Tab-separated table of C-alpha atoms and ligand atoms in Angstrom:
chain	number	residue	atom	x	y	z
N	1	UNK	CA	11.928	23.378	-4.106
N	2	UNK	CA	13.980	22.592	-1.274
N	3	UNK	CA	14.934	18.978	-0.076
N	4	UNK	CA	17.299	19.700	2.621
N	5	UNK	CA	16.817	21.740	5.515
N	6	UNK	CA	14.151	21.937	8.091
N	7	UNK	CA	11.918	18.811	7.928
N	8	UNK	CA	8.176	19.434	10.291
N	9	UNK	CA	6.806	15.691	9.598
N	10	UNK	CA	3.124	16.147	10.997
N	11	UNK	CA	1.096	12.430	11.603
N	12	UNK	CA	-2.513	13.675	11.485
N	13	UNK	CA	-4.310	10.531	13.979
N	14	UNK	CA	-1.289	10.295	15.751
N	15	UNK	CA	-3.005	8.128	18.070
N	16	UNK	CA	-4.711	5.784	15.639
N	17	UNK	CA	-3.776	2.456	14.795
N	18	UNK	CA	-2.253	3.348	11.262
N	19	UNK	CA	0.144	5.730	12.763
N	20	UNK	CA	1.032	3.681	15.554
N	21	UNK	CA	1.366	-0.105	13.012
N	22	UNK	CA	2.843	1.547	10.727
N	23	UNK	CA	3.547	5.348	10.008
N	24	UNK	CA	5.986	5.989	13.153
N	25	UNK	CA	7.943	2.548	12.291
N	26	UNK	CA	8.343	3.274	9.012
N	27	UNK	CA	9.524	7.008	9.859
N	28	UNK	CA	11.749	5.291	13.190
N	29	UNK	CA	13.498	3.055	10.412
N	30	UNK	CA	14.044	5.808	7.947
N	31	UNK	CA	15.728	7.624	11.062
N	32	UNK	CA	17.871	4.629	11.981
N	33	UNK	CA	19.276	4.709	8.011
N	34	UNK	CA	20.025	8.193	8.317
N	35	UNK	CA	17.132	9.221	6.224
N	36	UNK	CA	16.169	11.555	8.732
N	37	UNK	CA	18.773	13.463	10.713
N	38	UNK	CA	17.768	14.730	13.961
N	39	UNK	CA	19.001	18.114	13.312
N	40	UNK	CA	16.808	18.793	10.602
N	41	UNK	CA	14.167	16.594	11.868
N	42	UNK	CA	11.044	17.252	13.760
N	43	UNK	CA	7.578	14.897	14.294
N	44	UNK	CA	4.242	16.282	15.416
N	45	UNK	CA	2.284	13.988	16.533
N	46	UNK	CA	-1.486	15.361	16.485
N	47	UNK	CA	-5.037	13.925	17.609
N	48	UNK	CA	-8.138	14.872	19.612
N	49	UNK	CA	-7.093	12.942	22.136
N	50	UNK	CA	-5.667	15.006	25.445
N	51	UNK	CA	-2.185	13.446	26.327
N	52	UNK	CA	0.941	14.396	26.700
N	53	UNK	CA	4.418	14.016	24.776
N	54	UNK	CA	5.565	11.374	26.901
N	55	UNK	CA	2.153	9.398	26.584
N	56	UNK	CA	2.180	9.125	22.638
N	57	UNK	CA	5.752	8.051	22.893
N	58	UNK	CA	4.818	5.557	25.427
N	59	UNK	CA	2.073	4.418	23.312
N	60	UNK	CA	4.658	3.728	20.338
N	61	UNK	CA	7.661	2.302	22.121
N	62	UNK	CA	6.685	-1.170	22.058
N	63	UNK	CA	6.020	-0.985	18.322
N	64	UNK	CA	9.445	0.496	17.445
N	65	UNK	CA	11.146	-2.071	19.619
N	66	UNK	CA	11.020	-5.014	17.472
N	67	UNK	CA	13.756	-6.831	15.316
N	68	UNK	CA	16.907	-5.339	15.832
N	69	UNK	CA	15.655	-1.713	17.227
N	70	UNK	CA	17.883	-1.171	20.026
N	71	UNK	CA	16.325	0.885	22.949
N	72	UNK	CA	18.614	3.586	23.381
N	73	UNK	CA	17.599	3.983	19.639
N	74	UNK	CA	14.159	3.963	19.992
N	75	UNK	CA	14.730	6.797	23.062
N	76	UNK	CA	16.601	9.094	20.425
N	77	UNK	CA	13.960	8.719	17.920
N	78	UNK	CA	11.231	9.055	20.563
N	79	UNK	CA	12.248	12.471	21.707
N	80	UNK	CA	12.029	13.819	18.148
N	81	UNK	CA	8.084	13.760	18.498
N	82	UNK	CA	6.191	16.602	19.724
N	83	UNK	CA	2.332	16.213	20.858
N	84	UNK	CA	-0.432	18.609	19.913
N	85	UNK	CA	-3.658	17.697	20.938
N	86	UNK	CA	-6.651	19.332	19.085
N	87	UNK	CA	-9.501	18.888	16.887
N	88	UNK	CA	-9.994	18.303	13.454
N	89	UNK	CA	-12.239	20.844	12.593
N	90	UNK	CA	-11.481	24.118	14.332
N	91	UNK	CA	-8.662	26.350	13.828
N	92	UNK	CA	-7.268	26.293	17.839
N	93	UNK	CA	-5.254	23.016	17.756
N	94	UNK	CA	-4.222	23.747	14.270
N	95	UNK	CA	-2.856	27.495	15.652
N	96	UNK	CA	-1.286	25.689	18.309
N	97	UNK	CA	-0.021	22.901	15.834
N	98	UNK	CA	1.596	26.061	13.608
N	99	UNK	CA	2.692	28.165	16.545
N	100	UNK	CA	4.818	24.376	17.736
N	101	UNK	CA	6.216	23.809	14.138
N	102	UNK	CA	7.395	27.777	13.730
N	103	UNK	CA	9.078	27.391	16.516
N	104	UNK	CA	11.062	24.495	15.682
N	105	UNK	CA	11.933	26.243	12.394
N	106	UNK	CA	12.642	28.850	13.447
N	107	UNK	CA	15.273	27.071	15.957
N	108	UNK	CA	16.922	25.290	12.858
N	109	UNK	CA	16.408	27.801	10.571
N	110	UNK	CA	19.271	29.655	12.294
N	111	UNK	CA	21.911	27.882	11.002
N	112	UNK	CA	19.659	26.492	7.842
N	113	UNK	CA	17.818	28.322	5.702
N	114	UNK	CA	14.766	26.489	4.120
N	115	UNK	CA	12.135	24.660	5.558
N	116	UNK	CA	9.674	22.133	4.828
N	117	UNK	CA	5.993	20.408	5.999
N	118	UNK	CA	4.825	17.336	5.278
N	119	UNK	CA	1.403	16.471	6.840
N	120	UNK	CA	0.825	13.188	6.538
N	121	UNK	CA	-2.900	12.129	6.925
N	122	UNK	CA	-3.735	8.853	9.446
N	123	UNK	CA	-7.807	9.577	9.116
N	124	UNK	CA	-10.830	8.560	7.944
N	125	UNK	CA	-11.305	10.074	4.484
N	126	UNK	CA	-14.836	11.820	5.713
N	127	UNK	CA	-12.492	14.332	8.008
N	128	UNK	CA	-9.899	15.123	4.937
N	129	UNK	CA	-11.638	18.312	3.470
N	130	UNK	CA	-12.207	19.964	6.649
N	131	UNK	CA	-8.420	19.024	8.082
N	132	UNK	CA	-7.155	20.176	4.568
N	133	UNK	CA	-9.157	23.191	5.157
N	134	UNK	CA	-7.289	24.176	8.369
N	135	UNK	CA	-3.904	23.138	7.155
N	136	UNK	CA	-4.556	25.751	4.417
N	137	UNK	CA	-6.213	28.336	6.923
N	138	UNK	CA	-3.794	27.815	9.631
N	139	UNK	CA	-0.276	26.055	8.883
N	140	UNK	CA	1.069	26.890	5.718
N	141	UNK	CA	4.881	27.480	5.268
N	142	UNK	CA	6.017	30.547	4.157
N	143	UNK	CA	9.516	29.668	3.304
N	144	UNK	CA	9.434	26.551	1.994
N	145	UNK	CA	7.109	23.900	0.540
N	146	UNK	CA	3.944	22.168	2.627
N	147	UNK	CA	2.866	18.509	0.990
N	148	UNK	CA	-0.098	16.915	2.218
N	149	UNK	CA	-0.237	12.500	2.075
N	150	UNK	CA	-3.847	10.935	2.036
N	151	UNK	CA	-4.429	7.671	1.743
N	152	UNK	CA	-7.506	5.282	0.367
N	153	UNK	CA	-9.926	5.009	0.425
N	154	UNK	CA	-10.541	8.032	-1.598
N	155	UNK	CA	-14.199	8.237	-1.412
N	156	UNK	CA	-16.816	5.484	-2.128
N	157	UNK	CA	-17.742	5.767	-5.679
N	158	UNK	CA	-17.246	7.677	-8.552
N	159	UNK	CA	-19.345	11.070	-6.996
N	160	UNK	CA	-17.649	11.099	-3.641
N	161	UNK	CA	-14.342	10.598	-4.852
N	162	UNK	CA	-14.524	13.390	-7.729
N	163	UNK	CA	-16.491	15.669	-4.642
N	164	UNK	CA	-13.126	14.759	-2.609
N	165	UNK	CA	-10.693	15.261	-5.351
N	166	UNK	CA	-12.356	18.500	-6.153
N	167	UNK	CA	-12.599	19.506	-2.759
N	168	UNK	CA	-8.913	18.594	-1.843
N	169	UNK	CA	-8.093	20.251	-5.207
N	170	UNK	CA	-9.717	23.816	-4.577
N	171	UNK	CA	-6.840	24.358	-1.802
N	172	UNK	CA	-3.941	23.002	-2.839
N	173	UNK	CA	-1.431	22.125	-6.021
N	174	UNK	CA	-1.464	18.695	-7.714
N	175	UNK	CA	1.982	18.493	-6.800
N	176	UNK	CA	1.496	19.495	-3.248
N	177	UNK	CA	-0.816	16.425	-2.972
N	178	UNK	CA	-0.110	12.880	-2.764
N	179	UNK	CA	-2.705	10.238	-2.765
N	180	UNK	CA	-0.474	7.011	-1.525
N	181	UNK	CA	-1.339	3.285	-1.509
N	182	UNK	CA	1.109	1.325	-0.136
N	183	UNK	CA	1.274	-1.908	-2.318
N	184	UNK	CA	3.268	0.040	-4.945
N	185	UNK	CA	5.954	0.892	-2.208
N	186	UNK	CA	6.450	-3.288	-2.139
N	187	UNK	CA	9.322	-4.415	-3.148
N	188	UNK	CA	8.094	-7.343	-5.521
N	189	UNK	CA	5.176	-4.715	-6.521
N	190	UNK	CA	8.727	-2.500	-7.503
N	191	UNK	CA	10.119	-5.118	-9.130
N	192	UNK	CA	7.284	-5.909	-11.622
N	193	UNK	CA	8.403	-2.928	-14.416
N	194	UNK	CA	12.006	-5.035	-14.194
N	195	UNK	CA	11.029	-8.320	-14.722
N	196	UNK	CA	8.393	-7.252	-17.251
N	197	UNK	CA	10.613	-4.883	-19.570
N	198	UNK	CA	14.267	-5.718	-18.579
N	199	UNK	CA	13.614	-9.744	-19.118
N	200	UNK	CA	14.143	-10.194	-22.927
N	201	UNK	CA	12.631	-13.930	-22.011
N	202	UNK	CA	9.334	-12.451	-20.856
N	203	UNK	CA	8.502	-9.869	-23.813
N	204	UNK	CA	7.180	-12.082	-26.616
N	205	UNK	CA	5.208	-14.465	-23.888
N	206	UNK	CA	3.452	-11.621	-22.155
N	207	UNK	CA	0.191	-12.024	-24.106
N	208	UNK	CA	-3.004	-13.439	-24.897
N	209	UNK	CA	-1.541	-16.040	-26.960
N	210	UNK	CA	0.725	-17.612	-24.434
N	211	UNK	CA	-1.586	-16.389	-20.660
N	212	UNK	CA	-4.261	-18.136	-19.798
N	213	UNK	CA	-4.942	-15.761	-17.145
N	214	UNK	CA	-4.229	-13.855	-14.668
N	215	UNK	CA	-4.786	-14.067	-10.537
N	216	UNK	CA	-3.826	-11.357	-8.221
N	217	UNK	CA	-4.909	-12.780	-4.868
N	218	UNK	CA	-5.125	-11.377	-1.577
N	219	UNK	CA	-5.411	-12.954	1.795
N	220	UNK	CA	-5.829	-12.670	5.590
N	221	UNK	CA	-5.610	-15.064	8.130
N	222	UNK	CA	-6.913	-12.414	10.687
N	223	UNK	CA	-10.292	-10.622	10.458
N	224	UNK	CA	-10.681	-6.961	11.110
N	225	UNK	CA	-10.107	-6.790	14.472
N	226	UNK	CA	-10.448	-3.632	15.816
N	227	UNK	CA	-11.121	-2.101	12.442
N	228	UNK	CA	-15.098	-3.317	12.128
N	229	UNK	CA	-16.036	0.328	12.460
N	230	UNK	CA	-14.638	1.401	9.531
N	231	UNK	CA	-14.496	-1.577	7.909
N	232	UNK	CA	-18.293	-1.916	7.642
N	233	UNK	CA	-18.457	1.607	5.755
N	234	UNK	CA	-16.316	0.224	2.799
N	235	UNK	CA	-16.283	-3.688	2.412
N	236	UNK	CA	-13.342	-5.355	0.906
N	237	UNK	CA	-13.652	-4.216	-2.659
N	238	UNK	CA	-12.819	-0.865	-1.385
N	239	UNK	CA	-10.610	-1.744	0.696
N	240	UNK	CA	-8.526	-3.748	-0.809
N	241	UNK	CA	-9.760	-5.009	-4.298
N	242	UNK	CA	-9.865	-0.961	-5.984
N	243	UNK	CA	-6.805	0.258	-4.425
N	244	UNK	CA	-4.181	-1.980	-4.237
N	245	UNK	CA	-4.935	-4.925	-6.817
N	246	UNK	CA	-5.684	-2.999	-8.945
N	247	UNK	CA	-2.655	-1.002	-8.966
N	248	UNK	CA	-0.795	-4.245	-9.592
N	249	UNK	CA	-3.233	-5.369	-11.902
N	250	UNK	CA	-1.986	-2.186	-14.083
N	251	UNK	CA	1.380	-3.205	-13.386
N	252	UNK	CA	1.157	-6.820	-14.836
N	253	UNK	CA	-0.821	-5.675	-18.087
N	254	UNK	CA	0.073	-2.179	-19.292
N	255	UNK	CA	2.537	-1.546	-21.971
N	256	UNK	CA	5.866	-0.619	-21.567
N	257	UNK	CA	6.225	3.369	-20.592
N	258	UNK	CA	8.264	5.727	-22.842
N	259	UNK	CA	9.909	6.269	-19.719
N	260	UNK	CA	10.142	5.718	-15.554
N	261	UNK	CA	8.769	9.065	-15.421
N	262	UNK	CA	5.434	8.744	-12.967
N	263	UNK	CA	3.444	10.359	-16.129
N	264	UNK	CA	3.990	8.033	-18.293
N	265	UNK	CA	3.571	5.316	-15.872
N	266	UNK	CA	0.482	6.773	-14.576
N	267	UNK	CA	-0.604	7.216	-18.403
N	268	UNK	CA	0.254	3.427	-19.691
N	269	UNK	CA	-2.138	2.346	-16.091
N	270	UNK	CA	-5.128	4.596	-17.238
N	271	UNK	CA	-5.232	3.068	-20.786
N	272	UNK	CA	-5.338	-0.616	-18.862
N	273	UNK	CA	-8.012	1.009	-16.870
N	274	UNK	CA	-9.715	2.321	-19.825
N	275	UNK	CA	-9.590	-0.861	-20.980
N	276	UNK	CA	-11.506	-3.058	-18.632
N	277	UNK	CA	-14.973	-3.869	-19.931
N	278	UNK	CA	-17.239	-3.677	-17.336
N	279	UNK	CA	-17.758	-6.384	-14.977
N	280	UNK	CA	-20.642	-9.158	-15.451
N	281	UNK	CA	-22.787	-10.059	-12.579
N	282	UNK	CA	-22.204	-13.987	-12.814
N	283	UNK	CA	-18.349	-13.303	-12.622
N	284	UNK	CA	-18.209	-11.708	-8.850
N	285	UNK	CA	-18.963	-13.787	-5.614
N	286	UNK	CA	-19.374	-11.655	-2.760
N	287	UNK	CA	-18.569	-13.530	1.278
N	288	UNK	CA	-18.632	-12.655	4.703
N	289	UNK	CA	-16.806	-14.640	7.236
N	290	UNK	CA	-18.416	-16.482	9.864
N	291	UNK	CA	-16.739	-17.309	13.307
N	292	UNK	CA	-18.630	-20.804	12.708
N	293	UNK	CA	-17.053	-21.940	9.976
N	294	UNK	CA	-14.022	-24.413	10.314
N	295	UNK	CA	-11.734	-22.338	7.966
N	296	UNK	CA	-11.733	-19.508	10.541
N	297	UNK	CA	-9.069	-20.230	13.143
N	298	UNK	CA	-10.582	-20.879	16.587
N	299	UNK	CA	-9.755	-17.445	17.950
N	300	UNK	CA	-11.493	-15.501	15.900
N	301	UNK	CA	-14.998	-14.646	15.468
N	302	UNK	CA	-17.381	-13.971	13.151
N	303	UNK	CA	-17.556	-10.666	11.293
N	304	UNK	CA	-21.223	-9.321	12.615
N	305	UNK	CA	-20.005	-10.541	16.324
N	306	UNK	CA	-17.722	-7.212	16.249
N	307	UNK	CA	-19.120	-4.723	18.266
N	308	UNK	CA	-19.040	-1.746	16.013
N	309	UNK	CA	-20.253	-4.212	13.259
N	310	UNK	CA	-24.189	-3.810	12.460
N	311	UNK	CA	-26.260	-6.869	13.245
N	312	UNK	CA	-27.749	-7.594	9.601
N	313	UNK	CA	-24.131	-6.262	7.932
N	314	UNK	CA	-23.995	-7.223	4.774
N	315	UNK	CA	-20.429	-5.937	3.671
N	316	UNK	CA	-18.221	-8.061	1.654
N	317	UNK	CA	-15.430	-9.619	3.572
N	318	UNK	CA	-14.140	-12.019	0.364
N	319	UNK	CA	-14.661	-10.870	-3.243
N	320	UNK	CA	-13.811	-12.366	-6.308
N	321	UNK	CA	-14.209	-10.641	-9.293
N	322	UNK	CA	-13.053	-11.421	-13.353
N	323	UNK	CA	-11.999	-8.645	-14.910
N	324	UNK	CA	-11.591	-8.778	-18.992
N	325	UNK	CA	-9.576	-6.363	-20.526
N	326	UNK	CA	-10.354	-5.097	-24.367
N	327	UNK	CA	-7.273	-4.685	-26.254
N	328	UNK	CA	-4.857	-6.736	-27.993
N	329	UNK	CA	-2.892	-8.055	-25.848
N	330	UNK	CA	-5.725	-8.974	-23.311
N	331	UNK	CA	-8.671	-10.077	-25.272
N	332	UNK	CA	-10.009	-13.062	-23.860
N	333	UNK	CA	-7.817	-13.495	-20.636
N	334	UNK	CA	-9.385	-13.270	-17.642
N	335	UNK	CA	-7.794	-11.283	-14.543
N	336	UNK	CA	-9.100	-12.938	-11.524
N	337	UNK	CA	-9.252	-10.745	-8.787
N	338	UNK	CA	-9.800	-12.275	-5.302
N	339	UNK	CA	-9.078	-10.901	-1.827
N	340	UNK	CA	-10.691	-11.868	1.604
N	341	UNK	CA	-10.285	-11.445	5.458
N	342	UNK	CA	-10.194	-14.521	8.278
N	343	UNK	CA	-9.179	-16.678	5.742
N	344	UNK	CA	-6.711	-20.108	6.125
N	345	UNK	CA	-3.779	-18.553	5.262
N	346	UNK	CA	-2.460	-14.848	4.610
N	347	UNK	CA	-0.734	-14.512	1.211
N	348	UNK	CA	-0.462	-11.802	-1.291
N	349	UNK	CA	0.350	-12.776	-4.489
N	350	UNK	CA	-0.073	-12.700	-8.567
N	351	UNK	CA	-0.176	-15.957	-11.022
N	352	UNK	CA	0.715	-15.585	-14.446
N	353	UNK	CA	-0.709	-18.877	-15.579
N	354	UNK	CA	0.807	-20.156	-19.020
N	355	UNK	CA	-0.856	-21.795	-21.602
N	356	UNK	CA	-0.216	-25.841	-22.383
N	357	UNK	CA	2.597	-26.190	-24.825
N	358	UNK	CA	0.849	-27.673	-28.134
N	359	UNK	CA	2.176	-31.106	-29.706
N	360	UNK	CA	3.503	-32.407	-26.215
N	361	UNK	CA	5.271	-35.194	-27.157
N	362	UNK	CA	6.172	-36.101	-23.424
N	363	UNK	CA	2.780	-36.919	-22.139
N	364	UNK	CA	4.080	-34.523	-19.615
N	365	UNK	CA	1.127	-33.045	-18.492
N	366	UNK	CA	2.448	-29.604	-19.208
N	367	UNK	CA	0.011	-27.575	-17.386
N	368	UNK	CA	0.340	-25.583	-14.571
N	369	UNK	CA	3.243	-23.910	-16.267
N	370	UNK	CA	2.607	-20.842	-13.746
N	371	UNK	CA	5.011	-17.561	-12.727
N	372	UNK	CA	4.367	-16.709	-8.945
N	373	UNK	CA	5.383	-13.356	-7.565
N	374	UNK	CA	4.942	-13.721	-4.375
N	375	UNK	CA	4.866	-10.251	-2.140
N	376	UNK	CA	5.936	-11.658	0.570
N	377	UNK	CA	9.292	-11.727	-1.431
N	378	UNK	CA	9.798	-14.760	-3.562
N	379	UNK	CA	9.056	-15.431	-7.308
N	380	UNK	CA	8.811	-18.795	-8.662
N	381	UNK	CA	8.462	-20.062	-12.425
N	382	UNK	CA	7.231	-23.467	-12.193
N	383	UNK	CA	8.912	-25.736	-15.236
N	384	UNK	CA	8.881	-28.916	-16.715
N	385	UNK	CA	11.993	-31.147	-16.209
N	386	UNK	CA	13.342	-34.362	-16.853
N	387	UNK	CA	13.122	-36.634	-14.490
N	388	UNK	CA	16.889	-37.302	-13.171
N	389	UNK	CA	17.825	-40.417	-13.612
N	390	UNK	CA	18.141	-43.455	-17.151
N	391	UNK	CA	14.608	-42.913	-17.894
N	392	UNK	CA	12.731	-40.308	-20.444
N	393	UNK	CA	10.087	-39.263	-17.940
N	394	UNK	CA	9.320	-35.303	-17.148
N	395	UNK	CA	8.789	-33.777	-13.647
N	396	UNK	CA	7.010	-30.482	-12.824
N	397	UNK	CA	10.025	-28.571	-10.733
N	398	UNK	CA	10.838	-24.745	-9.728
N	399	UNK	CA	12.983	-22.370	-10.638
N	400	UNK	CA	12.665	-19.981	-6.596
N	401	UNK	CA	13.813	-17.060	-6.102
N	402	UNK	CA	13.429	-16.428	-2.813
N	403	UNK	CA	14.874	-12.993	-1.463
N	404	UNK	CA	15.874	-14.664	1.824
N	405	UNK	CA	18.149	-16.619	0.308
N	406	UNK	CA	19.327	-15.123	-2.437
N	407	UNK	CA	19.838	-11.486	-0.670
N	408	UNK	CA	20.474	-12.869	2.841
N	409	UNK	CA	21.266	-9.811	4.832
N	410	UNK	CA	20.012	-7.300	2.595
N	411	UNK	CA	17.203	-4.783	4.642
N	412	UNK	CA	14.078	-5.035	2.820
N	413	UNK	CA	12.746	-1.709	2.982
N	414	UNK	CA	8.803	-1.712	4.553
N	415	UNK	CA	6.485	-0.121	1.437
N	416	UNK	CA	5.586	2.750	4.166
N	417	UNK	CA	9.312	3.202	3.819
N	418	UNK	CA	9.946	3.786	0.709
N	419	UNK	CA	6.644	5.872	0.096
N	420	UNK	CA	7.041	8.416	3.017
N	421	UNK	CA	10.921	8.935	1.988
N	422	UNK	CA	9.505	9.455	-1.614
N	423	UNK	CA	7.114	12.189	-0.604
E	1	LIG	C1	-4.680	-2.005	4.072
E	1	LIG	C2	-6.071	-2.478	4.367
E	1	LIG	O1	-4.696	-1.058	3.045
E	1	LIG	O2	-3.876	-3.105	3.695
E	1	LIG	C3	-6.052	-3.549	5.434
E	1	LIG	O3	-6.870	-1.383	4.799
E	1	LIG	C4	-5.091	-4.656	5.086
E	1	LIG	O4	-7.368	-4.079	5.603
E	1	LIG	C5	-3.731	-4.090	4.688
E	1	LIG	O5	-4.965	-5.490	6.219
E	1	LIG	C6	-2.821	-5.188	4.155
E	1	LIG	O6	-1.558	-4.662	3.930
E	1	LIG	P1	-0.304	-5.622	3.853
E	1	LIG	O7	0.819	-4.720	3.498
E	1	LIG	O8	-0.170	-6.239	5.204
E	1	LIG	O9	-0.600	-6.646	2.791
């Protein structure tokens, strides 16, 4: 398997919102680290939508040109992307998709040697099987390796996601295939394996007899704008609740891996997974935001008022769910899931909360002994002090880590980043 050489990056919905918020700025800032060199580089953009070249880079300029982009930066980057407009579920576009990315191969492949494709999926999961299909039929590499990127959500339920897997399965290699969710590219998300099993501090407290419990919270101080459409068809559990807090949910209470090897983090998850009892009725509260109440900011409005959102919707916009897990460590602490649109405040974030300290002899009011991880990049242990000064009284105070501060010029890298460099 080759990792140098010709690179064909291929954004699938290259006119969507995805690939537009996020998948061309992450591969724009992978470009300006020198992650992608521009003589091994090449970006199809391809959608159903008839423009040309210069349109989809028009399209994108403005969201490349933030922070400290420079322009004559962005221009470079810009004329690395080809457009091919077609559909997704005939084999002409996808010829004339093929036909473009030989030819740029076959350019580099003059002075290089190998070559390699990376399709990287911006679609609704219903279209998947059939664009897999015509990747397979129509623009496989025959010198060098194809990988295909989908993201969640990966069906709807247990039926549609095994008729997915299996479909997705039939035409390619589990290695050619990766299924991506983005909160694991976050840094803190990173960071949770380090301060779990390289903190000797944490190891003996990381249990049922010093947790309380758990909360892995997700907010949004911005409905789903734009989105209702699809949206509607999944609700926030899928969206959000079965993807990526869960992920870090597996993160925060799996044992330590034999190794960093993906299998053996993937297999410590499953057993967490395998672990969680199933889920009581009177422990989930299901919400929808409406533009009428006060904790929605005046601009927005309420979830049915979106176009593309039925009248008589009922799809979850706020969920909170308990999850118990059945093992030793876990018994009896709850994991309190919660993650909602058009909310007060956007924050994304996991509380380890600790249990009093028995025998206080400080009337202290120990509680709320909590660790905060915040994704956003800071992670707090809150902590009982004394009270500066001649008396013996005890104040509730913070040991912050705040990345900002503490890493002050360091780039931290976006989780699309980190995950499209991976694959
Ligand atoms: C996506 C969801 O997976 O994650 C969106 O589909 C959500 O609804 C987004 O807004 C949040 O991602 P982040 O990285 O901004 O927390």
């Amino acid at each position: 398997v080759s990792e140098t050489g010709c690179l064909s990056i291929v954004v699938l919905g290259a006119s969507g919102d995805l690939a537009k918020k996020k998948t061309f700025p992450a591969l724009f800032n992978l470009y300006r680290q020198g992650f992608l060199q521009s003589n091994e580089v090449h970006i199809f953009g391809y959608a159903r939508t008839k423009i040309s070249d210069d349109d989809l880079r028009n399209r994108i300029r403005s969201y490349l040109e933030k922070g400290s982009a420079k322009s004559e930066e962005v221009s470079e980057f810009l004329q690395l992307i080809k457009y091919v407009s077609g559909s997704y579920d005939t084999e002409e576009g996808f010829r004339m998709l093929d036909k473009e990315i030989s030819l740029h191969e076959e350019f580099r492949n003059s002075t290089e040697g190998s070559s390699r494709r990376l399709f990287y999926l911006a679609l609704p999961p219903s279209v998947y099987p059939v664009v897999c299909r015509m990747i397979k039929l129509c623009c496989m590499n025959k010198c060098g390796w194809t990988r295909i990127v989908v993201e969640k959500p990966f069906g709807k339920d247990l039926d549609s996601a095994e008729k997915l897997s299996n479909q997705i399965g039939e035409l390619f290699e589990e290695p050619q295939l990766y299924r991506i969710d983005h909160y694991l590219g976050k840094e803190l998300v990173q960071n949770l394996l380090v301060l779990r099993f390289a903190n000797r501090f944490f190891l003996p407290l990381w249990n049922r007899d010093n947790i309380d419990n758990v909360q892995i919270v997700f907010r949004e101080d911005f409905g789903t704008e734009g989105r209702g459409g699809y949206f509607d068809e999944y609700g926030i559990i899928r969206d959000i609740i079965q993807n990526h807090l869960l992920q870090v949910l597996c993160l925060v209470a799996m044992e330590k891996p034999v190794s960093l090897k993906p299998e053996h983090i993937r297999d410590e998850k499953v057993k967490v997974l395998q672990s969680v009892m199933p889920i009581k009725d009177e422990e989930v509260v299901l919400g929808q935001y409406n533009g009428d109440e006060e904790v929605v900011l005046g601009q927005y409005h309420g979830y049915r008022d979106d176009s593309k959102v039925p009248d008589h919707s009922n799809t979850p916009t706020f969920a909170s769910i308990i999850l118990r897990i059945h093992n030793e460590r876990w018994e009896g602490v709850p994991f309190i899931l919660k993650a909602g649109k058009a909310l007060s405040s956007k924050k994304a974030d996991i509380r380890v909360q600790f249990k009093d300290v028995p025998g206080d002899i400080f009337n202290c009011m120990s509680s709320n002994h909590s660790m905060r991880i915040l994704l956003d990049h800071s992670i707090r242990k809150s902590m009982s002090v004394k009270q500066p000064g001649l008396e013996m009284s005890t104040v509730q105070s913070e040991l912050d880590l705040s990345y900002k501060q503490r890493y002050h010029g360091v780039t931290i890298p976006d989780a699309y980043e980190r995950l499209l460099l991976d694959t």
